[in-house]
Amino acid sequence: MLAEARAAWLRAAEEFIGNPSSQHRLGQRADAALEEARENCARMLGCGAGEIVWTSGATEANNLALHHAAAQGGELWISAIEHPSVLEAARYHLPKKHRLIPVTRTGVVDLGWVASRIRQERPGMIAVMAANNETGVLQPWREALALCRENEVPFFCDATQWIGRLPAAGLGECDFVSASAHKFGGPKGAGFLKCPLRTTGLLRGGPQEHGRRAGTENVPGVLSMLAAWEAREKRLAQGEMGEKGRLRMEFARKLAEALPGSELPTGGEAHLWNTVCAMMPVTDCQNRWTVKLDKKGFAVSTGSACASGKEKTSHVFAAMGRCDADARRVLRFSSGWETSEDDWDALLQALRAVHQELDPRCD
Ligand code: PLP
């Protein structure tokens, strides 16, 4: 957690101990703090405060958006590379009423597919994420939003990977936007959905959030999330991500030189400044890469999702037209705000060393 977020959490836990729904002064004080945070959130997003619903994170926010889409009755079109909290929620809430929008081989949503059929088929909602969590590739959400506006189709953007890492300006124009605090230095267990006031609630049992999300609000979580986001936006306004993007590009370039046979499956697409997704030269040794790198002090991720102990090939790489063998070669490297050029170089050295240990063949 960012220092600002931790301080805000501790302050809120001491100062705002009342339940925001209570009528006494302790409750009203907590409610006032929550409403001020809502105003700040809406200002950064560029929307009305009444459009913000506090949630436990993006998974809940995404489920709320899709539950609402199901209640509206139209067909849902979602990109094939959405996070499982959108994909699986679509399968659950709209089992027979959703379609997948294809992506290019480099992992960008194919808006041509949407443009060629949106006018005739008029879906009830379209969902395109702002940036992909496995590849880091930025998605054309602004263009998708414009297409939706032209055709009067509600647009939903899961901006979990974008908010706090890139300026949020413009996202408030989407009908639905989700985010999660722990992605930008806030606490785990806090997030929000930007959505219309008349959104159909998923959690029932209380009038909170205008009936859109029952349950006592997490006041310290919300205040801490806003403190983190405000601090990030300030640093973003100072242009900090330009240098971070350069370090990322430099690492990606050196990686290709250092590990012959490695590949960058997303090529020259625009990426989040903190994510590099690469296919390692040695096949079927993904776990050995992660274990060996872990021992050297680098926590890296594979491109596959580990569900109940079983490795499943990533739906993202499958959608990009990659075979299982390719998807199993993928490693994802994510930097933080404090990551320096020396840190990236140290990772490169570690990768070289592991490659030598695993080469020529791993069995
Ligand atoms: N959407 C995207 C794009 C994500 O990357 C994640 C988490 O990694 C989520 C949704 C879910 O967020 P949370 O686990 O905080 O609910």
Coordinates of C-alpha atoms and ligand atoms in Angstrom, one line a residue:
M1 CA 0.0 0.0 0.0
L2 CA 1.1 3.5 -0.7
A3 CA 2.1 5.6 2.3
E4 CA -0.8 8.0 1.6
A5 CA -3.3 5.1 1.4
R6 CA -2.0 3.5 4.7
A7 CA -2.3 6.8 6.5
A8 CA -5.8 7.4 5.2
W9 CA -6.8 3.9 6.3
L10 CA -5.6 4.4 9.8
R11 CA -7.1 7.8 10.1
A12 CA -10.5 6.6 8.8
A13 CA -10.4 3.6 11.2
E14 CA -10.1 5.9 14.1
E15 CA -12.2 8.9 13.0
F16 CA -15.1 7.3 11.2
I17 CA -16.1 4.4 13.3
G18 CA -19.9 4.8 12.8
N19 CA -22.0 2.9 10.3
P20 CA -22.7 5.4 7.4
S21 CA -26.4 4.3 7.4
S22 CA -26.9 5.2 11.1
Q23 CA -28.7 8.4 12.1
H24 CA -26.5 9.4 15.0
R25 CA -23.6 11.8 14.6
L26 CA -21.0 9.1 14.5
G27 CA -22.8 7.5 11.6
Q28 CA -23.4 10.8 9.8
R29 CA -19.8 11.7 10.1
A30 CA -18.8 8.5 8.4
D31 CA -21.5 9.1 5.7
A32 CA -20.2 12.6 5.1
A33 CA -16.6 11.2 4.6
L34 CA -17.9 8.6 2.2
E35 CA -19.9 11.2 0.2
E36 CA -16.8 13.4 -0.1
A37 CA -14.8 10.5 -1.4
R38 CA -17.6 9.8 -3.9
E39 CA -17.4 13.4 -5.1
N40 CA -13.6 13.1 -5.5
C41 CA -13.9 9.8 -7.4
A42 CA -16.5 11.2 -9.7
R43 CA -14.3 14.3 -10.4
M44 CA -11.3 12.2 -11.3
L45 CA -13.4 10.0 -13.6
G46 CA -15.5 12.8 -15.0
C47 CA -19.0 11.8 -14.1
G48 CA -21.7 12.5 -11.5
A49 CA -21.1 11.4 -7.9
G50 CA -24.5 9.5 -7.8
E51 CA -23.1 7.2 -10.5
I52 CA -20.4 5.7 -8.2
V53 CA -21.1 2.5 -6.4
W54 CA -18.5 1.3 -3.9
T55 CA -17.8 -2.4 -4.2
S56 CA -15.3 -5.0 -2.8
G57 CA -13.2 -4.8 -5.9
A58 CA -13.4 -5.2 -9.7
T59 CA -14.8 -8.8 -9.6
E60 CA -17.9 -7.6 -7.8
A61 CA -18.2 -4.5 -9.9
N62 CA -18.0 -6.6 -13.1
N63 CA -20.6 -9.0 -11.8
L64 CA -22.9 -6.1 -10.9
A65 CA -22.5 -4.6 -14.5
L66 CA -23.3 -7.9 -16.1
H67 CA -26.2 -8.7 -13.7
H68 CA -27.7 -5.4 -14.8
A69 CA -27.0 -6.3 -18.5
A70 CA -28.9 -9.6 -18.0
A71 CA -31.8 -7.7 -16.3
Q72 CA -32.1 -5.4 -19.3
G73 CA -32.6 -8.3 -21.6
G74 CA -30.4 -7.6 -24.7
E75 CA -27.4 -9.5 -26.0
L76 CA -24.0 -8.8 -24.5
W77 CA -20.9 -8.6 -26.7
I78 CA -17.6 -8.9 -24.8
S79 CA -14.1 -9.1 -26.0
A80 CA -12.6 -12.6 -26.0
I81 CA -9.7 -11.4 -23.8
E82 CA -11.7 -10.0 -20.9
H83 CA -10.7 -10.9 -17.3
P84 CA -12.5 -14.1 -16.0
S85 CA -14.6 -11.8 -13.7
V86 CA -16.3 -10.6 -16.9
L87 CA -16.1 -13.7 -19.0
E88 CA -17.3 -16.1 -16.4
A89 CA -19.9 -13.6 -15.1
A90 CA -21.2 -13.4 -18.7
R91 CA -21.5 -17.2 -18.9
Y92 CA -23.3 -17.2 -15.6
H93 CA -25.6 -14.1 -15.9
L94 CA -26.2 -14.3 -19.7
P95 CA -25.5 -18.0 -20.6
K96 CA -27.2 -17.9 -24.0
K97 CA -27.1 -14.2 -24.6
H98 CA -23.4 -13.3 -25.0
R99 CA -21.0 -13.3 -27.9
L100 CA -17.2 -12.9 -28.0
I101 CA -15.6 -10.1 -30.0
P102 CA -12.4 -11.5 -31.6
V103 CA -9.0 -10.0 -31.2
T104 CA -6.0 -9.7 -33.6
R105 CA -2.9 -12.0 -33.3
T106 CA -1.2 -9.2 -31.3
G107 CA -4.0 -9.1 -28.8
V108 CA -6.0 -6.0 -29.8
V109 CA -9.8 -6.1 -29.8
D110 CA -11.1 -6.2 -33.4
L111 CA -13.5 -3.2 -33.6
G112 CA -14.0 -3.9 -37.4
W113 CA -16.0 -7.0 -36.2
V114 CA -18.2 -4.7 -34.0
A115 CA -18.5 -2.0 -36.6
S116 CA -19.7 -4.4 -39.3
R117 CA -22.7 -5.7 -37.3
I118 CA -23.6 -3.2 -34.5
R119 CA -26.1 -1.3 -36.6
Q120 CA -28.1 -4.3 -37.7
E121 CA -27.8 -6.4 -34.6
R122 CA -27.9 -3.7 -31.9
P123 CA -26.6 -5.6 -28.8
G124 CA -27.9 -4.6 -25.3
M125 CA -24.3 -3.8 -24.1
I126 CA -20.7 -4.0 -25.3
A127 CA -17.8 -4.6 -23.0
V128 CA -14.2 -3.9 -23.9
M129 CA -11.5 -3.7 -21.2
A130 CA -9.1 -0.7 -21.1
A131 CA -5.9 -2.8 -20.9
N132 CA -5.4 -6.5 -20.8
N133 CA -4.1 -8.0 -17.5
E134 CA -2.1 -10.8 -19.2
T135 CA -0.5 -9.0 -22.1
G136 CA -0.6 -5.4 -20.9
V137 CA -1.9 -4.4 -24.4
L138 CA -3.9 -1.2 -24.3
Q139 CA -7.3 -1.6 -25.9
P140 CA -9.2 0.8 -28.2
W141 CA -11.8 1.6 -25.5
R142 CA -12.3 5.2 -26.7
E143 CA -13.1 4.0 -30.3
A144 CA -15.4 1.3 -28.9
L145 CA -17.2 3.9 -26.8
A146 CA -17.6 6.2 -29.9
L147 CA -19.1 3.3 -31.9
C148 CA -21.5 2.5 -29.0
R149 CA -22.5 6.2 -28.7
E150 CA -23.2 6.4 -32.5
N151 CA -25.4 3.4 -32.2
E152 CA -26.9 4.1 -28.8
V153 CA -25.6 0.9 -27.2
P154 CA -24.4 1.0 -23.5
F155 CA -20.7 0.6 -23.2
F156 CA -18.9 -1.1 -20.3
C157 CA -15.1 -0.7 -19.7
D158 CA -13.3 -2.8 -17.1
A159 CA -10.5 -0.3 -16.4
T160 CA -8.9 -2.2 -13.6
Q161 CA -5.5 -2.3 -15.3
W162 CA -5.7 1.3 -16.4
I163 CA -6.9 3.4 -13.5
G164 CA -4.1 4.6 -11.3
R165 CA -1.5 3.6 -14.0
L166 CA -2.6 5.9 -16.7
P167 CA -4.7 9.1 -16.5
A168 CA -8.4 8.3 -16.0
A169 CA -9.6 11.3 -18.0
G170 CA -12.4 10.3 -20.4
L171 CA -13.3 7.0 -18.7
G172 CA -16.3 8.7 -17.0
E173 CA -18.0 8.9 -20.4
C174 CA -18.4 5.1 -20.5
D175 CA -21.8 4.0 -19.1
F176 CA -20.1 1.4 -16.8
V177 CA -16.5 1.5 -15.5
S178 CA -14.9 -0.8 -13.0
A179 CA -11.7 -0.5 -10.9
S180 CA -9.9 -2.2 -8.0
A181 CA -7.9 -0.3 -5.4
H182 CA -5.1 -2.8 -4.9
K183 CA -4.0 -2.3 -8.5
F184 CA -2.8 1.2 -7.7
G185 CA -1.5 1.1 -4.2
G186 CA -4.8 1.1 -2.3
P187 CA -6.0 -1.7 0.0
K188 CA -7.3 -5.1 -1.2
G189 CA -11.1 -5.5 -0.9
A190 CA -12.1 -2.0 -2.2
G191 CA -13.2 -0.9 -5.7
F192 CA -16.1 0.7 -7.5
L193 CA -18.4 0.6 -10.4
K194 CA -19.4 3.7 -12.3
C195 CA -23.0 3.0 -13.4
P196 CA -26.3 4.7 -14.0
L197 CA -28.5 5.4 -10.9
R198 CA -31.1 3.0 -12.2
T199 CA -28.7 0.0 -12.3
T200 CA -30.3 -3.2 -11.0
G201 CA -28.6 -4.3 -7.8
L202 CA -26.9 -7.7 -7.5
L203 CA -26.5 -7.9 -3.7
R204 CA -29.9 -7.5 -1.9
G205 CA -30.7 -6.8 1.7
G206 CA -30.2 -3.1 2.3
P207 CA -30.8 0.3 0.8
Q208 CA -27.1 1.3 0.5
E209 CA -25.7 2.8 -2.7
H210 CA -29.2 3.7 -3.8
G211 CA -30.2 0.1 -3.7
R212 CA -27.5 -0.9 -6.1
R213 CA -25.2 -2.6 -3.6
A214 CA -26.6 -3.8 -0.2
G215 CA -24.2 -4.0 2.7
T216 CA -22.4 -1.7 5.1
E217 CA -19.8 0.3 3.2
N218 CA -16.1 -0.2 3.8
V219 CA -15.3 3.4 4.9
P220 CA -11.5 3.0 5.6
G221 CA -11.2 1.0 2.3
V222 CA -12.9 3.7 0.2
L223 CA -11.0 6.6 1.8
S224 CA -7.7 4.7 1.5
M225 CA -8.5 3.8 -2.2
L226 CA -9.1 7.5 -3.0
A227 CA -5.9 8.6 -1.2
A228 CA -3.9 6.2 -3.3
W229 CA -5.6 7.1 -6.6
E230 CA -5.3 10.9 -6.0
A231 CA -1.5 10.4 -5.2
R232 CA -1.2 8.4 -8.5
E233 CA -3.0 10.9 -10.6
K234 CA -0.7 13.6 -9.3
R235 CA 2.4 11.6 -10.3
L236 CA 0.8 10.8 -13.7
A237 CA 0.1 14.5 -14.3
Q238 CA 3.8 15.1 -13.7
G239 CA 4.5 12.8 -16.7
E240 CA 6.2 10.0 -14.6
M241 CA 4.9 7.2 -16.8
G242 CA 6.9 8.4 -19.9
E243 CA 10.2 7.3 -18.3
K244 CA 8.7 4.1 -17.0
G245 CA 7.5 3.3 -20.5
R246 CA 11.0 3.8 -21.8
L247 CA 12.5 1.4 -19.2
R248 CA 9.9 -1.2 -20.2
M249 CA 10.6 -0.8 -23.9
E250 CA 14.4 -1.1 -23.3
F251 CA 13.9 -4.3 -21.3
A252 CA 11.7 -5.8 -24.0
R253 CA 14.4 -5.0 -26.6
K254 CA 17.3 -6.3 -24.6
L255 CA 15.3 -9.5 -23.7
A256 CA 15.0 -10.4 -27.4
E257 CA 18.8 -10.1 -27.7
A258 CA 19.6 -11.9 -24.5
L259 CA 17.4 -14.9 -25.1
P260 CA 17.6 -16.2 -28.6
G261 CA 14.4 -17.9 -29.5
S262 CA 12.3 -15.7 -27.2
E263 CA 9.4 -13.8 -28.7
L264 CA 7.2 -10.9 -27.9
P265 CA 3.7 -12.1 -28.9
T266 CA 2.2 -8.6 -28.7
G267 CA 4.9 -7.0 -30.8
G268 CA 4.9 -3.2 -31.1
E269 CA 1.4 -2.6 -29.8
A270 CA 0.9 0.1 -27.1
H271 CA 1.3 -1.4 -23.7
L272 CA 0.9 -0.6 -20.0
W273 CA 4.2 0.8 -18.8
N274 CA 4.5 -1.9 -16.2
T275 CA 3.9 -5.1 -18.2
V276 CA 6.1 -7.2 -20.5
C277 CA 4.7 -10.4 -21.8
A278 CA 7.2 -12.7 -23.5
M279 CA 7.4 -16.3 -24.8
M280 CA 10.5 -18.0 -23.4
P281 CA 12.8 -20.0 -25.8
V282 CA 12.5 -23.3 -24.0
T283 CA 9.1 -25.0 -24.3
D284 CA 7.2 -26.8 -21.5
C285 CA 9.5 -25.3 -18.8
Q286 CA 7.4 -22.5 -17.7
N287 CA 7.2 -23.6 -14.1
R288 CA 10.9 -24.2 -13.9
W289 CA 11.4 -20.6 -15.1
T290 CA 9.1 -19.3 -12.4
V291 CA 10.6 -21.4 -9.6
K292 CA 14.2 -20.6 -10.6
L293 CA 13.4 -16.9 -11.0
D294 CA 11.6 -16.9 -7.6
K295 CA 14.7 -18.3 -6.0
K296 CA 16.7 -15.4 -7.5
G297 CA 14.2 -12.9 -6.1
F298 CA 11.9 -12.3 -9.0
A299 CA 8.2 -13.1 -8.7
V300 CA 7.0 -13.6 -12.3
S301 CA 3.7 -14.9 -13.6
T302 CA 2.9 -17.4 -16.3
G303 CA 0.4 -16.8 -19.1
S304 CA -1.9 -19.5 -17.9
A305 CA -4.4 -19.4 -15.2
C306 CA -3.9 -21.7 -12.3
A307 CA -7.3 -22.9 -11.2
S308 CA -7.6 -25.5 -8.5
G309 CA -4.0 -26.6 -9.0
K310 CA -4.5 -27.3 -12.7
E311 CA -2.8 -25.3 -15.3
K312 CA -5.3 -24.1 -17.9
T313 CA -4.1 -22.5 -21.2
S314 CA -4.8 -18.8 -21.1
H315 CA -8.0 -17.9 -23.0
V316 CA -6.2 -14.7 -24.0
F317 CA -3.5 -16.5 -26.0
A318 CA -6.0 -18.9 -27.4
A319 CA -8.0 -15.8 -28.6
M320 CA -4.8 -14.5 -30.2
G321 CA -4.6 -17.6 -32.2
R322 CA -1.7 -19.1 -30.3
C323 CA -1.5 -22.9 -29.8
D324 CA -1.2 -24.5 -26.4
A325 CA 2.6 -25.0 -26.8
D326 CA 3.1 -21.3 -27.4
A327 CA 0.8 -20.2 -24.6
R328 CA 2.8 -22.4 -22.2
R329 CA 6.0 -20.5 -23.0
V330 CA 4.6 -17.2 -21.8
L331 CA 6.0 -15.4 -18.8
R332 CA 4.7 -12.0 -17.6
F333 CA 6.9 -9.5 -15.9
S334 CA 5.3 -6.6 -14.0
S335 CA 7.2 -3.6 -12.6
G336 CA 6.1 -1.3 -9.8
W337 CA 6.3 2.4 -9.4
E338 CA 9.7 2.1 -7.6
T339 CA 11.3 -0.3 -10.2
S340 CA 14.5 1.2 -11.5
E341 CA 16.6 0.6 -14.6
D342 CA 19.0 -1.4 -12.4
D343 CA 16.1 -3.6 -11.3
W344 CA 15.1 -4.4 -15.0
D345 CA 18.8 -5.1 -15.7
A346 CA 19.0 -7.5 -12.7
L347 CA 16.0 -9.3 -14.0
L348 CA 17.7 -9.6 -17.4
Q349 CA 20.8 -11.1 -15.8
A350 CA 18.6 -13.6 -13.9
L351 CA 16.8 -14.6 -17.1
R352 CA 20.1 -15.2 -18.8
A353 CA 21.4 -17.3 -15.9
V354 CA 18.2 -19.4 -15.8
H355 CA 18.3 -19.9 -19.5
Q356 CA 21.8 -21.3 -19.3
E357 CA 20.6 -23.7 -16.5
L358 CA 17.7 -24.9 -18.6
D359 CA 19.4 -25.1 -21.9
P360 CA 19.8 -27.0 -24.2
R361 CA 16.7 -29.0 -23.3
C362 CA 14.6 -29.4 -20.2
D363 CA 13.0 -32.7 -19.5
Ligands
PLP1 N1 -10.4 -7.1 -14.1 C1 -9.1 -7.0 -14.5 C2 -8.7 -6.5 -15.8 C3 -8.1 -7.5 -13.6 O1 -6.8 -7.4 -13.9 C4 -8.5 -8.0 -12.3 C5 -7.6 -8.5 -11.3 O2 -6.5 -8.8 -11.6 C6 -9.9 -8.0 -12.0 C7 -10.8 -7.5 -12.9 C8 -10.4 -8.5 -10.7 O3 -10.0 -7.6 -9.6 P1 -10.2 -8.0 -8.1 O4 -9.6 -9.3 -7.9 O5 -9.6 -6.9 -7.3 O6 -11.7 -8.1 -7.9

